[in-house]
JSON list of C-alpha atoms in Angstrom, two decimals:
[
{"chain": "T", "resi": 1, "resn": "LEU", "atom": "CA", "xyz": [49.51, -7.66, 132.11]},
{"chain": "T", "resi": 2, "resn": "LYS", "atom": "CA", "xyz": [51.19, -9.14, 135.42]},
{"chain": "T", "resi": 3, "resn": "ILE", "atom": "CA", "xyz": [52.35, -5.76, 136.47]},
{"chain": "T", "resi": 4, "resn": "SER", "atom": "CA", "xyz": [51.62, -3.78, 139.58]},
{"chain": "T", "resi": 5, "resn": "VAL", "atom": "CA", "xyz": [49.64, -0.39, 139.69]},
{"chain": "T", "resi": 6, "resn": "ASN", "atom": "CA", "xyz": [53.04, 1.32, 140.57]},
{"chain": "T", "resi": 7, "resn": "ASP", "atom": "CA", "xyz": [54.67, -0.09, 137.48]},
{"chain": "T", "resi": 8, "resn": "LEU", "atom": "CA", "xyz": [51.68, 1.18, 135.34]},
{"chain": "T", "resi": 9, "resn": "LEU", "atom": "CA", "xyz": [51.76, 4.62, 136.91]},
{"chain": "T", "resi": 10, "resn": "SER", "atom": "CA", "xyz": [55.72, 4.94, 136.51]},
{"chain": "T", "resi": 11, "resn": "GLY", "atom": "CA", "xyz": [55.69, 3.46, 133.12]},
{"chain": "T", "resi": 12, "resn": "GLU", "atom": "CA", "xyz": [58.31, 1.06, 133.69]},
{"chain": "T", "resi": 13, "resn": "VAL", "atom": "CA", "xyz": [58.87, -2.09, 135.84]},
{"chain": "T", "resi": 14, "resn": "VAL", "atom": "CA", "xyz": [60.13, -1.18, 139.41]},
{"chain": "T", "resi": 15, "resn": "MET", "atom": "CA", "xyz": [62.44, -3.33, 141.19]},
{"chain": "T", "resi": 16, "resn": "VAL", "atom": "CA", "xyz": [61.41, -4.90, 144.50]},
{"chain": "T", "resi": 17, "resn": "GLU", "atom": "CA", "xyz": [64.13, -2.82, 146.39]},
{"chain": "T", "resi": 18, "resn": "ASN", "atom": "CA", "xyz": [62.87, 0.52, 145.03]},
{"chain": "T", "resi": 19, "resn": "TYR", "atom": "CA", "xyz": [59.27, -0.31, 144.99]},
{"chain": "T", "resi": 20, "resn": "ASN", "atom": "CA", "xyz": [58.12, 1.66, 148.28]},
{"chain": "T", "resi": 21, "resn": "LYS", "atom": "CA", "xyz": [60.33, 4.61, 147.33]},
{"chain": "T", "resi": 22, "resn": "GLU", "atom": "CA", "xyz": [58.87, 4.73, 143.70]},
{"chain": "T", "resi": 23, "resn": "MET", "atom": "CA", "xyz": [55.47, 4.37, 145.01]},
{"chain": "T", "resi": 24, "resn": "GLU", "atom": "CA", "xyz": [55.74, 7.29, 147.35]},
{"chain": "T", "resi": 25, "resn": "ASN", "atom": "CA", "xyz": [57.55, 9.36, 144.78]},
{"chain": "T", "resi": 26, "resn": "LYS", "atom": "CA", "xyz": [54.59, 8.82, 142.35]},
{"chain": "T", "resi": 27, "resn": "LEU", "atom": "CA", "xyz": [52.02, 9.43, 145.11]},
{"chain": "T", "resi": 28, "resn": "LEU", "atom": "CA", "xyz": [53.92, 12.93, 145.87]},
{"chain": "T", "resi": 29, "resn": "GLU", "atom": "CA", "xyz": [53.80, 13.75, 142.08]},
{"chain": "T", "resi": 30, "resn": "LEU", "atom": "CA", "xyz": [50.03, 13.06, 142.01]},
{"chain": "T", "resi": 31, "resn": "VAL", "atom": "CA", "xyz": [49.36, 15.27, 145.12]},
{"chain": "T", "resi": 32, "resn": "LYS", "atom": "CA", "xyz": [51.45, 18.16, 143.64]},
{"chain": "T", "resi": 33, "resn": "GLU", "atom": "CA", "xyz": [49.84, 17.74, 140.28]},
{"chain": "T", "resi": 34, "resn": "LYS", "atom": "CA", "xyz": [46.25, 18.09, 141.98]},
{"chain": "T", "resi": 35, "resn": "GLU", "atom": "CA", "xyz": [47.27, 21.03, 143.84]},
{"chain": "T", "resi": 36, "resn": "ALA", "atom": "CA", "xyz": [48.57, 22.72, 140.54]},
{"chain": "T", "resi": 37, "resn": "ASN", "atom": "CA", "xyz": [45.28, 21.75, 138.87]},
{"chain": "T", "resi": 38, "resn": "ASP", "atom": "CA", "xyz": [43.28, 23.25, 141.75]},
{"chain": "T", "resi": 39, "resn": "ARG", "atom": "CA", "xyz": [45.20, 26.39, 141.48]},
{"chain": "T", "resi": 40, "resn": "ARG", "atom": "CA", "xyz": [44.48, 26.72, 137.75]},
{"chain": "T", "resi": 41, "resn": "LEU", "atom": "CA", "xyz": [40.79, 25.73, 138.38]},
{"chain": "T", "resi": 42, "resn": "LEU", "atom": "CA", "xyz": [40.42, 28.49, 141.00]},
{"chain": "T", "resi": 43, "resn": "SER", "atom": "CA", "xyz": [42.03, 31.00, 138.56]},
{"chain": "T", "resi": 44, "resn": "LEU", "atom": "CA", "xyz": [39.46, 29.81, 135.81]},
{"chain": "T", "resi": 45, "resn": "GLU", "atom": "CA", "xyz": [36.67, 30.32, 138.24]},
{"chain": "T", "resi": 46, "resn": "TRP", "atom": "CA", "xyz": [37.47, 34.14, 138.42]},
{"chain": "T", "resi": 47, "resn": "VAL", "atom": "CA", "xyz": [37.61, 34.29, 134.58]},
{"chain": "T", "resi": 48, "resn": "VAL", "atom": "CA", "xyz": [34.27, 32.44, 134.23]},
{"chain": "T", "resi": 49, "resn": "GLY", "atom": "CA", "xyz": [32.63, 34.66, 136.78]},
{"chain": "T", "resi": 50, "resn": "ILE", "atom": "CA", "xyz": [33.75, 37.90, 135.22]},
{"chain": "T", "resi": 51, "resn": "LEU", "atom": "CA", "xyz": [32.95, 36.70, 131.74]},
{"chain": "T", "resi": 52, "resn": "SER", "atom": "CA", "xyz": [29.38, 35.77, 133.01]},
{"chain": "T", "resi": 53, "resn": "VAL", "atom": "CA", "xyz": [28.56, 39.19, 134.38]},
{"chain": "T", "resi": 54, "resn": "VAL", "atom": "CA", "xyz": [30.07, 40.79, 131.18]},
{"chain": "T", "resi": 55, "resn": "VAL", "atom": "CA", "xyz": [27.61, 38.49, 129.13]},
{"chain": "T", "resi": 56, "resn": "LEU", "atom": "CA", "xyz": [24.84, 39.84, 131.16]},
{"chain": "T", "resi": 57, "resn": "LEU", "atom": "CA", "xyz": [25.76, 43.48, 130.99]},
{"chain": "T", "resi": 58, "resn": "ILE", "atom": "CA", "xyz": [26.25, 43.47, 127.07]},
{"chain": "T", "resi": 59, "resn": "PRO", "atom": "CA", "xyz": [22.49, 42.99, 126.46]},
{"chain": "T", "resi": 60, "resn": "ILE", "atom": "CA", "xyz": [21.56, 45.44, 129.27]},
{"chain": "T", "resi": 61, "resn": "PHE", "atom": "CA", "xyz": [23.69, 48.20, 127.78]},
{"chain": "T", "resi": 62, "resn": "ILE", "atom": "CA", "xyz": [22.45, 47.29, 124.22]},
{"chain": "T", "resi": 63, "resn": "GLY", "atom": "CA", "xyz": [18.71, 47.44, 125.50]},
{"chain": "T", "resi": 64, "resn": "SER", "atom": "CA", "xyz": [19.16, 50.66, 127.22]},
{"chain": "T", "resi": 65, "resn": "LEU", "atom": "CA", "xyz": [20.98, 52.51, 124.35]},
{"chain": "T", "resi": 66, "resn": "LEU", "atom": "CA", "xyz": [19.23, 51.24, 121.09]},
{"chain": "T", "resi": 67, "resn": "PRO", "atom": "CA", "xyz": [15.65, 52.28, 120.56]},
{"chain": "T", "resi": 68, "resn": "MET", "atom": "CA", "xyz": [13.35, 49.26, 120.63]},
{"chain": "T", "resi": 69, "resn": "GLU", "atom": "CA", "xyz": [10.12, 47.94, 122.10]},
{"chain": "T", "resi": 70, "resn": "ASP", "atom": "CA", "xyz": [9.87, 47.15, 125.62]},
{"chain": "T", "resi": 71, "resn": "TRP", "atom": "CA", "xyz": [9.29, 43.56, 125.10]},
{"chain": "T", "resi": 72, "resn": "GLN", "atom": "CA", "xyz": [12.43, 43.39, 122.77]},
{"chain": "T", "resi": 73, "resn": "ARG", "atom": "CA", "xyz": [14.36, 44.82, 125.86]},
{"chain": "T", "resi": 74, "resn": "ILE", "atom": "CA", "xyz": [12.81, 42.14, 128.05]},
{"chain": "T", "resi": 75, "resn": "VAL", "atom": "CA", "xyz": [13.82, 39.35, 125.80]},
{"chain": "T", "resi": 76, "resn": "LEU", "atom": "CA", "xyz": [17.34, 40.77, 125.21]},
{"chain": "T", "resi": 77, "resn": "VAL", "atom": "CA", "xyz": [18.05, 41.02, 129.06]},
{"chain": "T", "resi": 78, "resn": "PHE", "atom": "CA", "xyz": [16.53, 37.54, 129.54]},
{"chain": "T", "resi": 79, "resn": "LEU", "atom": "CA", "xyz": [18.85, 35.97, 126.90]},
{"chain": "T", "resi": 80, "resn": "GLY", "atom": "CA", "xyz": [21.62, 37.62, 128.65]},
{"chain": "T", "resi": 81, "resn": "PHE", "atom": "CA", "xyz": [20.68, 36.06, 131.94]},
{"chain": "T", "resi": 82, "resn": "ILE", "atom": "CA", "xyz": [20.76, 32.58, 130.63]},
{"chain": "T", "resi": 83, "resn": "PRO", "atom": "CA", "xyz": [24.56, 32.37, 129.71]},
{"chain": "T", "resi": 84, "resn": "CYS", "atom": "CA", "xyz": [25.27, 34.36, 132.87]},
{"chain": "T", "resi": 85, "resn": "PHE", "atom": "CA", "xyz": [23.35, 31.87, 135.06]},
{"chain": "T", "resi": 86, "resn": "ILE", "atom": "CA", "xyz": [25.21, 28.99, 133.26]},
{"chain": "T", "resi": 87, "resn": "GLY", "atom": "CA", "xyz": [28.58, 30.39, 133.82]},
{"chain": "T", "resi": 88, "resn": "LEU", "atom": "CA", "xyz": [27.94, 31.26, 137.46]},
{"chain": "T", "resi": 89, "resn": "CYS", "atom": "CA", "xyz": [26.80, 27.74, 137.99]},
{"chain": "T", "resi": 90, "resn": "TYR", "atom": "CA", "xyz": [29.80, 26.43, 136.54]},
{"chain": "T", "resi": 91, "resn": "ALA", "atom": "CA", "xyz": [32.03, 28.87, 138.61]},
{"chain": "T", "resi": 92, "resn": "MET", "atom": "CA", "xyz": [30.22, 27.58, 141.75]},
{"chain": "T", "resi": 93, "resn": "LYS", "atom": "CA", "xyz": [30.93, 23.79, 140.86]},
{"chain": "T", "resi": 94, "resn": "ILE", "atom": "CA", "xyz": [34.58, 24.88, 140.47]},
{"chain": "T", "resi": 95, "resn": "GLU", "atom": "CA", "xyz": [34.49, 26.45, 143.86]},
{"chain": "T", "resi": 96, "resn": "GLN", "atom": "CA", "xyz": [33.36, 23.22, 145.22]},
{"chain": "T", "resi": 97, "resn": "VAL", "atom": "CA", "xyz": [35.64, 20.72, 143.77]},
{"chain": "T", "resi": 98, "resn": "ALA", "atom": "CA", "xyz": [38.86, 22.54, 143.64]},
{"chain": "T", "resi": 99, "resn": "GLY", "atom": "CA", "xyz": [40.74, 22.43, 147.07]},
{"chain": "T", "resi": 100, "resn": "TYR", "atom": "CA", "xyz": [39.42, 21.95, 150.40]},
{"chain": "T", "resi": 101, "resn": "TYR", "atom": "CA", "xyz": [37.59, 23.90, 153.21]},
{"chain": "T", "resi": 102, "resn": "GLU", "atom": "CA", "xyz": [39.34, 23.98, 156.67]},
{"chain": "T", "resi": 103, "resn": "CYS", "atom": "CA", "xyz": [37.33, 23.96, 159.73]},
{"chain": "T", "resi": 104, "resn": "GLN", "atom": "CA", "xyz": [38.37, 26.49, 162.41]},
{"chain": "T", "resi": 105, "resn": "HIS", "atom": "CA", "xyz": [37.38, 24.38, 165.28]},
{"chain": "T", "resi": 106, "resn": "CYS", "atom": "CA", "xyz": [38.78, 20.92, 164.54]},
{"chain": "T", "resi": 107, "resn": "LYS", "atom": "CA", "xyz": [41.05, 21.82, 161.51]},
{"chain": "T", "resi": 108, "resn": "HIS", "atom": "CA", "xyz": [39.36, 19.03, 159.41]},
{"chain": "T", "resi": 109, "resn": "ARG", "atom": "CA", "xyz": [39.74, 19.68, 155.56]},
{"chain": "T", "resi": 110, "resn": "TYR", "atom": "CA", "xyz": [36.98, 18.39, 153.35]},
{"chain": "T", "resi": 111, "resn": "VAL", "atom": "CA", "xyz": [35.21, 19.10, 149.97]},
{"chain": "T", "resi": 112, "resn": "PRO", "atom": "CA", "xyz": [31.62, 20.17, 150.85]},
{"chain": "T", "resi": 113, "resn": "THR", "atom": "CA", "xyz": [28.48, 19.34, 148.83]},
{"chain": "T", "resi": 114, "resn": "LEU", "atom": "CA", "xyz": [27.62, 21.65, 146.19]},
{"chain": "T", "resi": 115, "resn": "LYS", "atom": "CA", "xyz": [24.31, 22.39, 147.91]},
{"chain": "T", "resi": 116, "resn": "SER", "atom": "CA", "xyz": [26.26, 23.67, 151.04]},
{"chain": "T", "resi": 117, "resn": "VAL", "atom": "CA", "xyz": [28.60, 25.61, 148.81]},
{"chain": "T", "resi": 118, "resn": "CYS", "atom": "CA", "xyz": [25.69, 27.26, 147.07]},
{"chain": "T", "resi": 119, "resn": "LEU", "atom": "CA", "xyz": [23.55, 27.95, 150.29]},
{"chain": "T", "resi": 120, "resn": "SER", "atom": "CA", "xyz": [26.29, 29.16, 152.53]},
{"chain": "T", "resi": 121, "resn": "GLN", "atom": "CA", "xyz": [27.22, 32.94, 153.38]},
{"chain": "T", "resi": 122, "resn": "HIS", "atom": "CA", "xyz": [30.57, 33.85, 152.00]},
{"chain": "T", "resi": 123, "resn": "ILE", "atom": "CA", "xyz": [33.10, 36.45, 151.57]},
{"chain": "T", "resi": 124, "resn": "GLY", "atom": "CA", "xyz": [35.41, 35.61, 148.85]},
{"chain": "T", "resi": 125, "resn": "ARG", "atom": "CA", "xyz": [36.55, 32.12, 149.24]},
{"chain": "T", "resi": 126, "resn": "THR", "atom": "CA", "xyz": [35.59, 32.04, 152.93]},
{"chain": "T", "resi": 127, "resn": "ARG", "atom": "CA", "xyz": [32.18, 30.39, 153.89]},
{"chain": "T", "resi": 128, "resn": "TYR", "atom": "CA", "xyz": [30.13, 29.90, 156.67]},
{"chain": "T", "resi": 129, "resn": "MET", "atom": "CA", "xyz": [29.39, 26.20, 156.68]},
{"chain": "T", "resi": 130, "resn": "LYS", "atom": "CA", "xyz": [28.96, 23.18, 159.03]},
{"chain": "T", "resi": 131, "resn": "CYS", "atom": "CA", "xyz": [31.85, 20.88, 159.41]},
{"chain": "T", "resi": 132, "resn": "PRO", "atom": "CA", "xyz": [31.16, 17.28, 158.74]},
{"chain": "T", "resi": 133, "resn": "LYS", "atom": "CA", "xyz": [33.42, 16.04, 161.35]},
{"chain": "T", "resi": 134, "resn": "CYS", "atom": "CA", "xyz": [32.68, 18.19, 164.48]},
{"chain": "T", "resi": 135, "resn": "ASN", "atom": "CA", "xyz": [29.29, 19.44, 163.27]},
{"chain": "T", "resi": 136, "resn": "LYS", "atom": "CA", "xyz": [30.11, 23.01, 164.25]},
{"chain": "T", "resi": 137, "resn": "LYS", "atom": "CA", "xyz": [29.49, 26.11, 161.97]},
{"chain": "T", "resi": 138, "resn": "SER", "atom": "CA", "xyz": [32.43, 28.23, 161.51]},
{"chain": "T", "resi": 139, "resn": "TRP", "atom": "CA", "xyz": [33.83, 30.64, 158.82]},
{"chain": "T", "resi": 140, "resn": "GLN", "atom": "CA", "xyz": [35.90, 28.15, 156.78]},
{"chain": "T", "resi": 141, "resn": "LYS", "atom": "CA", "xyz": [38.76, 29.16, 154.39]},
{"chain": "T", "resi": 142, "resn": "LYS", "atom": "CA", "xyz": [39.54, 27.60, 151.05]},
{"chain": "T", "resi": 143, "resn": "VAL", "atom": "CA", "xyz": [42.96, 25.80, 151.17]},
{"chain": "T", "resi": 144, "resn": "ILE", "atom": "CA", "xyz": [44.72, 24.04, 148.26]},
{"chain": "T", "resi": 145, "resn": "SER", "atom": "CA", "xyz": [46.32, 20.94, 150.16]},
{"chain": "T", "resi": 146, "resn": "LYS", "atom": "CA", "xyz": [44.76, 18.44, 152.06]},
{"chain": "T", "resi": 147, "resn": "GLU", "atom": "CA", "xyz": [47.42, 18.84, 154.99]}
]
């Protein structure tokens, strides 16, 4: 096509004089768009988590209120656990990829592995993890921006 990446992202051919300024503006727009998407994802995480718990509670209440055999109650509650587990796994994946965690020691911001997010202690969106840069464990808060 004989155009630059900046021309492709901006949707028009950028003159040489304006090239650096246009490229910088496009990068800033992309960063702001990512931050807005991360905020939306973190809001969606709460919705998914709450709906997952509600999906689990409905079969429990039905099983406790309606007369039925014990094996039917067990199957009903088990069927409630399946979508709850899937929803909570999806919420954990959102927690991992949306935004960054900031180390309290070196202030490094990074996206942790899903394993470290799932296995770490947490209070809300603050997790006790090891920083990949300084290798120290600390309570790391979720932040939206990289800097």
